[in-house]
Short mmCIF file of C-alpha atoms and ligand atoms in Angstrom, two decimals:
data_model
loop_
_atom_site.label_atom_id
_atom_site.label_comp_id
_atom_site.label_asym_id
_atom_site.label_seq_id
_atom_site.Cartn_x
_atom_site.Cartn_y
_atom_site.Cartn_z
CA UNK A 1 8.89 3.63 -4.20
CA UNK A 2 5.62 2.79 -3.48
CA UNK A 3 2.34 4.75 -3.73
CA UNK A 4 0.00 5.36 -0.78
CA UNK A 5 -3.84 6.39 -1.95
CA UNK A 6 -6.89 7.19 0.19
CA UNK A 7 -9.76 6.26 -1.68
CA UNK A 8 -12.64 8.66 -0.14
CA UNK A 9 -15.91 9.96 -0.96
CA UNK A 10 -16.80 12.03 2.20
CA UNK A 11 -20.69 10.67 1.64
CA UNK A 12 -21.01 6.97 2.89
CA UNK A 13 -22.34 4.16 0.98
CA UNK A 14 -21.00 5.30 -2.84
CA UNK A 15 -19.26 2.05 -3.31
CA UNK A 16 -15.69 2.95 -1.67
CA UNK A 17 -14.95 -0.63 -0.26
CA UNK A 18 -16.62 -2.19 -3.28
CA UNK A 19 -13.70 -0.18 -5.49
CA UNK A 20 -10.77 -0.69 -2.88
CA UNK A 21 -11.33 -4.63 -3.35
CA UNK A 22 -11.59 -4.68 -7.28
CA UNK A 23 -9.36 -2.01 -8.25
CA UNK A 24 -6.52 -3.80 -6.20
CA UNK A 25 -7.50 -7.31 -7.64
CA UNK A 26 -6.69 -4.99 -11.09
CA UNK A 27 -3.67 -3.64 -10.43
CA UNK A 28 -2.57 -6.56 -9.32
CA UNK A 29 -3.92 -8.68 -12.27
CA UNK A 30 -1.47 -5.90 -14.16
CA UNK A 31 1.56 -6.85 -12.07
CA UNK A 32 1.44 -4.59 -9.03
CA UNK A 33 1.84 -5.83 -5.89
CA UNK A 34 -1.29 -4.10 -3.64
CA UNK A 35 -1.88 -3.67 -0.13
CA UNK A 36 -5.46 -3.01 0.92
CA UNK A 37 -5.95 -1.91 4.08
CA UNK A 38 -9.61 -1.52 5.93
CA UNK A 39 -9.04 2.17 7.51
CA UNK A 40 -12.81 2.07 8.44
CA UNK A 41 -11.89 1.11 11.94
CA UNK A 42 -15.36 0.90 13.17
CA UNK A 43 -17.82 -0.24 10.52
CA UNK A 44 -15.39 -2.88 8.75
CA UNK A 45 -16.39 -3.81 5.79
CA UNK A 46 -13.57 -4.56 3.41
CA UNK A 47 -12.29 -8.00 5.25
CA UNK A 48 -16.41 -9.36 4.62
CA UNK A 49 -15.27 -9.34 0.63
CA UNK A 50 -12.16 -11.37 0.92
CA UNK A 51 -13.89 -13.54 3.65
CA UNK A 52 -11.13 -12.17 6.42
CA UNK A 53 -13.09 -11.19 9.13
CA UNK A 54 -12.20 -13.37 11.56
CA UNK A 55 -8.49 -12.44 11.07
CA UNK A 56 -7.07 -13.33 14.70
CA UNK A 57 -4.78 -9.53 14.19
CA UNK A 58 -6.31 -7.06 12.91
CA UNK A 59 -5.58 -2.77 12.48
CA UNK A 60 -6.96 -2.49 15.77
CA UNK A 61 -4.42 -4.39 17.44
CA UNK A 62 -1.94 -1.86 15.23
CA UNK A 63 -3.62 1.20 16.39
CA UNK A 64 -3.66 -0.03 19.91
CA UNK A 65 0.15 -0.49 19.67
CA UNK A 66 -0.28 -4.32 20.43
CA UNK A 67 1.32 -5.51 17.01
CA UNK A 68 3.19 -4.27 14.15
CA UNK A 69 1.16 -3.81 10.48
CA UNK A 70 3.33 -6.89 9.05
CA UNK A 71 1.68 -8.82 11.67
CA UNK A 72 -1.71 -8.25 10.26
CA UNK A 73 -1.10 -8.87 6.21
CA UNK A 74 -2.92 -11.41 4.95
CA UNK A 75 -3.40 -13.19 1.02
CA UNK A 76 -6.43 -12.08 -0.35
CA UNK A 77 -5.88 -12.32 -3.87
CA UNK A 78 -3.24 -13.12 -6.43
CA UNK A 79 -0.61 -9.94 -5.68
CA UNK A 80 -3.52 -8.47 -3.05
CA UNK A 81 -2.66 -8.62 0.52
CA UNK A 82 -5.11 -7.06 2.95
CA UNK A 83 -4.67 -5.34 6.16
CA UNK A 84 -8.05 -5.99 7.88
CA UNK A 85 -9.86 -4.00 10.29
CA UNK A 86 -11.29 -5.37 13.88
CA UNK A 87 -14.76 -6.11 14.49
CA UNK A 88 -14.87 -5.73 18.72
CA UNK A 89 -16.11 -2.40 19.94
CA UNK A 90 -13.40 -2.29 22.82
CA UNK A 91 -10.27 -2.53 20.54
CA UNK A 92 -12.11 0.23 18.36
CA UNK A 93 -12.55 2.17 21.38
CA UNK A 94 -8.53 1.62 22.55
CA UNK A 95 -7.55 2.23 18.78
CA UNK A 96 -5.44 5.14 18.77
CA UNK A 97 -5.49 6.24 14.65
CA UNK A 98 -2.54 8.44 15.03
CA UNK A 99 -0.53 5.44 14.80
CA UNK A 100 -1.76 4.84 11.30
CA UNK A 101 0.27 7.34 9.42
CA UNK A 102 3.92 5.33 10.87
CA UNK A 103 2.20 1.66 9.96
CA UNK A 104 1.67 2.96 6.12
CA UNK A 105 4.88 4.34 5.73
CA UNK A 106 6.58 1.64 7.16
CA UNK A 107 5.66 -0.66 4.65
CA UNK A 108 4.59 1.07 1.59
CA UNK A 109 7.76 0.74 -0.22
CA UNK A 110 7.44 -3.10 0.27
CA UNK A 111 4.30 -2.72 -2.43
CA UNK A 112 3.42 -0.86 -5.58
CA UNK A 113 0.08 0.44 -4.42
CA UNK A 114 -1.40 0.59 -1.05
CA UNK A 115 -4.72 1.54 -0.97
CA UNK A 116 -7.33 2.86 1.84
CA UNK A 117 -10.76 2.24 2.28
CA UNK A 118 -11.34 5.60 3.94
CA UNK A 119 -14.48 5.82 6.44
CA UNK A 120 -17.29 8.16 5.34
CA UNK A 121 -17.49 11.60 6.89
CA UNK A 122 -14.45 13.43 8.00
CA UNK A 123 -13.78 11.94 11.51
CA UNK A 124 -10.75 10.91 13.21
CA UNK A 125 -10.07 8.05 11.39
CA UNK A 126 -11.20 9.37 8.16
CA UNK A 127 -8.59 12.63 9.20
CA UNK A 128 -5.89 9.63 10.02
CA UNK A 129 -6.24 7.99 6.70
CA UNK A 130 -5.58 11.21 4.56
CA UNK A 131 -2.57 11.75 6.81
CA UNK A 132 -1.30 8.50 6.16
CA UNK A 133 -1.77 8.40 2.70
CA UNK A 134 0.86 10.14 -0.29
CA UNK A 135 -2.47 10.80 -2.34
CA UNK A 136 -6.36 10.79 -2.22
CA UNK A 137 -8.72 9.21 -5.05
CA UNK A 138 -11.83 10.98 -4.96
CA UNK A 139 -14.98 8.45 -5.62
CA UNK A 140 -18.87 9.75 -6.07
CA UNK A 141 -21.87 9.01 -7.20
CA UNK A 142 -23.16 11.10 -10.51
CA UNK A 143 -25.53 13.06 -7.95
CA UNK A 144 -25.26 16.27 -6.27
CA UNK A 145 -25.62 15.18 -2.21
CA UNK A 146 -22.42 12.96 -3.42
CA UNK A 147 -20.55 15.37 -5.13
CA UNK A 148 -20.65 18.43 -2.21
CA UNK A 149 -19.20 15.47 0.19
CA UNK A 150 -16.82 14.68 -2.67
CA UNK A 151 -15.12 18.26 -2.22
CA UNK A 152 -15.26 18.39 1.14
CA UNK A 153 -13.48 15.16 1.46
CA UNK A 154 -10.73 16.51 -1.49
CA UNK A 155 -10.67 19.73 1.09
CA UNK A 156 -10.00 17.97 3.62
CA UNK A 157 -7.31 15.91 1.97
CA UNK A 158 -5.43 18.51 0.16
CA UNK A 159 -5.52 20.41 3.56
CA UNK A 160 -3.83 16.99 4.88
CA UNK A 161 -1.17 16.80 2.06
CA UNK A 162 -2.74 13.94 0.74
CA UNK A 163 -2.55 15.12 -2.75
CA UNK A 164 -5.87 14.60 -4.77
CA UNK A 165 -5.24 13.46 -7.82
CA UNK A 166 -8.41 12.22 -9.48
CA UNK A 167 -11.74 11.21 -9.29
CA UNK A 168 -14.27 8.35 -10.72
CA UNK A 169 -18.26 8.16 -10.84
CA UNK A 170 -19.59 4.91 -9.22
CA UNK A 171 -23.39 3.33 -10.11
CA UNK A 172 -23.87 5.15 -13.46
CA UNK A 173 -27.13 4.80 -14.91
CA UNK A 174 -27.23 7.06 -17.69
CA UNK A 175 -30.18 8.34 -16.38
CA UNK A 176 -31.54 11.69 -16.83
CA UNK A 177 -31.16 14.22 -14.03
CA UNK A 178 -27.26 12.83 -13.34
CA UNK A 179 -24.48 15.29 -12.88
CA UNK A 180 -22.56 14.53 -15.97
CA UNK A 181 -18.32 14.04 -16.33
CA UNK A 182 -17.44 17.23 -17.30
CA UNK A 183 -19.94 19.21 -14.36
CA UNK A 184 -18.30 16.75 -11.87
CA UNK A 185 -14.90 17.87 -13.19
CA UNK A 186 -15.74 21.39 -13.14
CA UNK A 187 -17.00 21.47 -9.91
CA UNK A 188 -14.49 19.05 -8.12
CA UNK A 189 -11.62 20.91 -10.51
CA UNK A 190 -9.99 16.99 -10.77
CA UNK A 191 -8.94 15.31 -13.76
CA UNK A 192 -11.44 12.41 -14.24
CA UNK A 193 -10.12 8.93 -14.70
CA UNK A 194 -13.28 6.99 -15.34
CA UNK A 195 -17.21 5.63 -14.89
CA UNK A 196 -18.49 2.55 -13.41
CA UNK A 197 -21.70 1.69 -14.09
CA UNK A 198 -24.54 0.46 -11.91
CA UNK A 199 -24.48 -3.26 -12.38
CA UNK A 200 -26.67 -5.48 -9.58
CA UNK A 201 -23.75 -8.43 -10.34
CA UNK A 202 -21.45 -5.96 -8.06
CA UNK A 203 -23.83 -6.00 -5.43
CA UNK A 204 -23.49 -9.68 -4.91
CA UNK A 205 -19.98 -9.54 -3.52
CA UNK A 206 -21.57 -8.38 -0.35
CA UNK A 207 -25.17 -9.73 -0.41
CA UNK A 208 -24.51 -13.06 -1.45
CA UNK A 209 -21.20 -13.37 -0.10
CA UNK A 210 -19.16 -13.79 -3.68
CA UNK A 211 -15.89 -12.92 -5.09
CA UNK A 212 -15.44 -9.16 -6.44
CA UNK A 213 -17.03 -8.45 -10.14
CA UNK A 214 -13.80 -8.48 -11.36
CA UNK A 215 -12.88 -12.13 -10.43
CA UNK A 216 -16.51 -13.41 -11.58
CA UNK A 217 -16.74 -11.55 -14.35
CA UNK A 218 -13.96 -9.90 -15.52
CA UNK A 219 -15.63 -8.92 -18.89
CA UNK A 220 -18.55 -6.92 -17.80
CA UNK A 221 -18.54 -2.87 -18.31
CA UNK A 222 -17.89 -2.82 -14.69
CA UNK A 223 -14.94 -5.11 -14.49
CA UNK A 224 -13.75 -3.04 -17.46
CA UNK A 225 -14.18 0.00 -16.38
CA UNK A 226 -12.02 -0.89 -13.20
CA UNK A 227 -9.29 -1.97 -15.08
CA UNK A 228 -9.84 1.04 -17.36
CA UNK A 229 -9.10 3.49 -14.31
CA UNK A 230 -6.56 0.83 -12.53
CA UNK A 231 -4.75 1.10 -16.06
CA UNK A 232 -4.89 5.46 -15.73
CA UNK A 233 -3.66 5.00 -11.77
CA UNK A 234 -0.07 2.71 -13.00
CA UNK A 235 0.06 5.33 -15.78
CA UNK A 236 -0.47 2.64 -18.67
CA UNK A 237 -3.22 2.82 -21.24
CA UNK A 238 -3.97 -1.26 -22.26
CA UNK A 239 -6.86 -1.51 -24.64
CA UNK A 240 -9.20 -3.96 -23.62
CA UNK A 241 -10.45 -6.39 -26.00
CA UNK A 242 -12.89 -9.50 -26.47
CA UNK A 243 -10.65 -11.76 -27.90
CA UNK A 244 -7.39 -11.69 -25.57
CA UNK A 245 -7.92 -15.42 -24.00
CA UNK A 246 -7.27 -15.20 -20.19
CA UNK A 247 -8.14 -13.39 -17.61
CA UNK A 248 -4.80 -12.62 -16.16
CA UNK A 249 -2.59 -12.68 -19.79
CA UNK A 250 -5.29 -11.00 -21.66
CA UNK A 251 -7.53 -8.35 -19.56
CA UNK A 252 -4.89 -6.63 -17.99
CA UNK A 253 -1.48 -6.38 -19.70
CA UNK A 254 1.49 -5.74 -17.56
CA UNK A 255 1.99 -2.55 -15.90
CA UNK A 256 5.47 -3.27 -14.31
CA UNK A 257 7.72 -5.63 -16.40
CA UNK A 258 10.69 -5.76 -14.42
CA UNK A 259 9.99 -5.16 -10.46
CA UNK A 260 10.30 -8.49 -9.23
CA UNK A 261 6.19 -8.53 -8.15
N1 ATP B 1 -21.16 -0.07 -9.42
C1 ATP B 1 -22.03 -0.60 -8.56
N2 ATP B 1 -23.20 -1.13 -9.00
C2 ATP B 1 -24.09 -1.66 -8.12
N3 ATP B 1 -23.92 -1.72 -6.80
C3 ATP B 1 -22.78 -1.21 -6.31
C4 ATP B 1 -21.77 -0.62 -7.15
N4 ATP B 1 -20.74 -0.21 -6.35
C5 ATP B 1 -21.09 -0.53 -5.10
N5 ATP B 1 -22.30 -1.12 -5.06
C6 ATP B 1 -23.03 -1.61 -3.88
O1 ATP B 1 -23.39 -0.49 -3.08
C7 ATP B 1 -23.37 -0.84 -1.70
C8 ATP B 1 -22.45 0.14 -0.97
O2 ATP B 1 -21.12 -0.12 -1.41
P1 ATP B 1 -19.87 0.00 -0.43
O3 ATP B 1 -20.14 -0.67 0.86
O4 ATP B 1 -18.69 -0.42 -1.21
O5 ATP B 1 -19.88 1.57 -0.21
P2 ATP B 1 -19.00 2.42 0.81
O6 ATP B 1 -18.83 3.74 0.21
O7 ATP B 1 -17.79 1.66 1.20
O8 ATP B 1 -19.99 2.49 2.05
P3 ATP B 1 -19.63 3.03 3.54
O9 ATP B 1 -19.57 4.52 3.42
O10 ATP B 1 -20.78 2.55 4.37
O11 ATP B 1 -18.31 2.43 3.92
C9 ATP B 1 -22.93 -2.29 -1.63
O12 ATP B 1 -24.06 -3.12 -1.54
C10 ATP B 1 -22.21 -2.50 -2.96
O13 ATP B 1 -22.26 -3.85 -3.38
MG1 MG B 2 -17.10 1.07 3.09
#
C-alpha cells in the first residue's frame, strides 16, 4: 500500500519544491520507489529541477481529462518518477483539479511514496492536493509569518482528511530571534521530524540550473538532514556516517528489503 503526502507550507517560497525533489531522490536512494508530482498547476516549478519542463503531457492535460496520470510519468531520478505540471496558461485555465484526487489514488499503490508539491496559499488547487493526498507534511521556515501559514495549511488539511503527521524547519540559520523546535512544536502541536539548514549550495538547483543538493553533495548537513527526515518518513532510523563509501550503498541504507523496488 502506498503512501500519498502533501508537502505544504501555506506561506510560499519556504523551500517546498526544493524538499519534494530531494527528499524523493532520498527515499528512493533508501529503496522506495517515489512519485513526485508538481500539484502547483500554475506556477510550475518542480519539472525546472529535473529539467522536465518541456514534457509533451503534463497534469494539465490530466486535469483537463485529455490523458490518464500514467501518461504523464516520467524518469527523473534513480526510483523517482515525476508527474510534471504544464506551463501554458490555457490548459491551466481548462484544468479542472477535482480530477486530481482519482489520478493519485489510481496509482499510488504502484509506488511507496507519492509526494505533492502543494501550491502556496489555500486555493483550489492547494484544497485539491490535500484531498488527494492520505497525509500532509507540514514544512516552515523557523519564523513566525511562516509558522501562522504553517497551521493554517495543517487546518486546512486535517479539515480535508489529509492527516498531518509532521513537520520540518527549512533555511536554519541558528540565528538569534528564530522560533526554536520545541515553540514550533508547541504551537503547530506536530511531532517534529527534522532541520535543514540554510546552505546557498541548495539554491543552485534552481539558479544555476544543477542537480538537487542531495545528488551533488550528498554529504553536506543539508543532504543529511534530508535523509535524516526521509529516514523518520519510511519509519527507519540509519545513522549516517563519514566513512560508508557510496552514495547509494552507504548514505542511505535500505528502507524496504524485500518489495521488489
Ligand atoms: N535549505 C535551503 N537553503 C538555501 N536555499 C534554499 C533552501 N531551501 C530552499 N531554498 C531556496 O529557496 C528558494 C525557494 O524555494 P522553493 O521554490 O523550493 O520554495 P517553495 O516553497 O516551493 O516556493 P513557492 O511557494 O513559490 O512554490 C529557491 O531559490 C530555493 O533554492
Ligand atoms: Mg514551489
Amino acid at each position: 500500500m502506498g503512501r500519498s503526502i502533501a508537502i505544504a507550507s501555506g506561506k510560499g517560497g519556504v523551500g517546498k519544491t526544493t524538499f519534494v525533489a530531494n527528499l524523493g531522490v532520498a527515499l528512493a536512494s533508501g529503496g522506495a520507489k517515489t512519485l513526485l508530482v508538481d500539484t502547483d498547476i500554475a506556477m510550475a516549478n518542480l519539472s525546472l529541477i529535473f529539467k522536465l519542463q518541456n514534457s509533451p503531457i503534463t497534469l494539465h492535460e490530466i486535469l483537463m481529462g485529455d490523458a490518464n496520470i500514467e501518461d504523464a510519468v516520467y524518469a527523473a531520478h534513480k526510483g523517482v518518477e515525476i508527474v510534471p505540471s504544464g506551463l501554458s496558461l490555457e490548459s491551466y485555465r481548462k484544468a479542472d483539479p477535482a480530477r486530481l484526487k482519482q489520478a493519485i489514488e489510481s496509482v499510488v499503490n504502484k509506488y511507496d511514496f507519492v509526494l505533492l508539491d502543494v501550491p502556496a496559499g489555500i486555493e483550489r488547487c492547494a484544497l485539491a492536493s490535500f484531498n488527494a493526498a492520505q497525509q500532509t507534511l507540514i514544512i516552515t521556515t523557523p519564523d513566525a509569518a511562516s509558522a501562522a501559514d504553517a497551521l493554517k495549511a495543517k487546518s486546512v488539511a486535517q479539515r480535508l482528511m489529509s492527516k498531518p503527521f509532521a513537520f520540518v524547519i527549512n533555511m536554519v540559520r541558528e540565528e538569534k530571534g528564530e522560533l526554536t523546535k520545541t515553540q514550533l512544536s508547541t504551537m503547530l502541536e506536530l511531532p517534529y521530524y527534522g532541520s535543514i539548514p540554510y546552505d546557498p549550495e541548495v539554491r543552485k538547483s534552481f539558479v544555476e540550473g544543477l542537480d538537487p543538493v542531495i545528488i551533488r553533495r550528498p554529504q553536506s548537513p543539508a543532504s543529511k538532514a534530508i535523509v535524516d527526515i526521509a529516514n523518520k518518513i519510511a519509519g527507519r532510523r540509519v545513522e549516517v556516517t563519514e566513512e560508508k563509501k557510496s552514495f547509494f550503498s552507504g548514505l542511505f541504507g535500505r528502507f524496504f528489503k524485500k518489495k521488489g523496488v
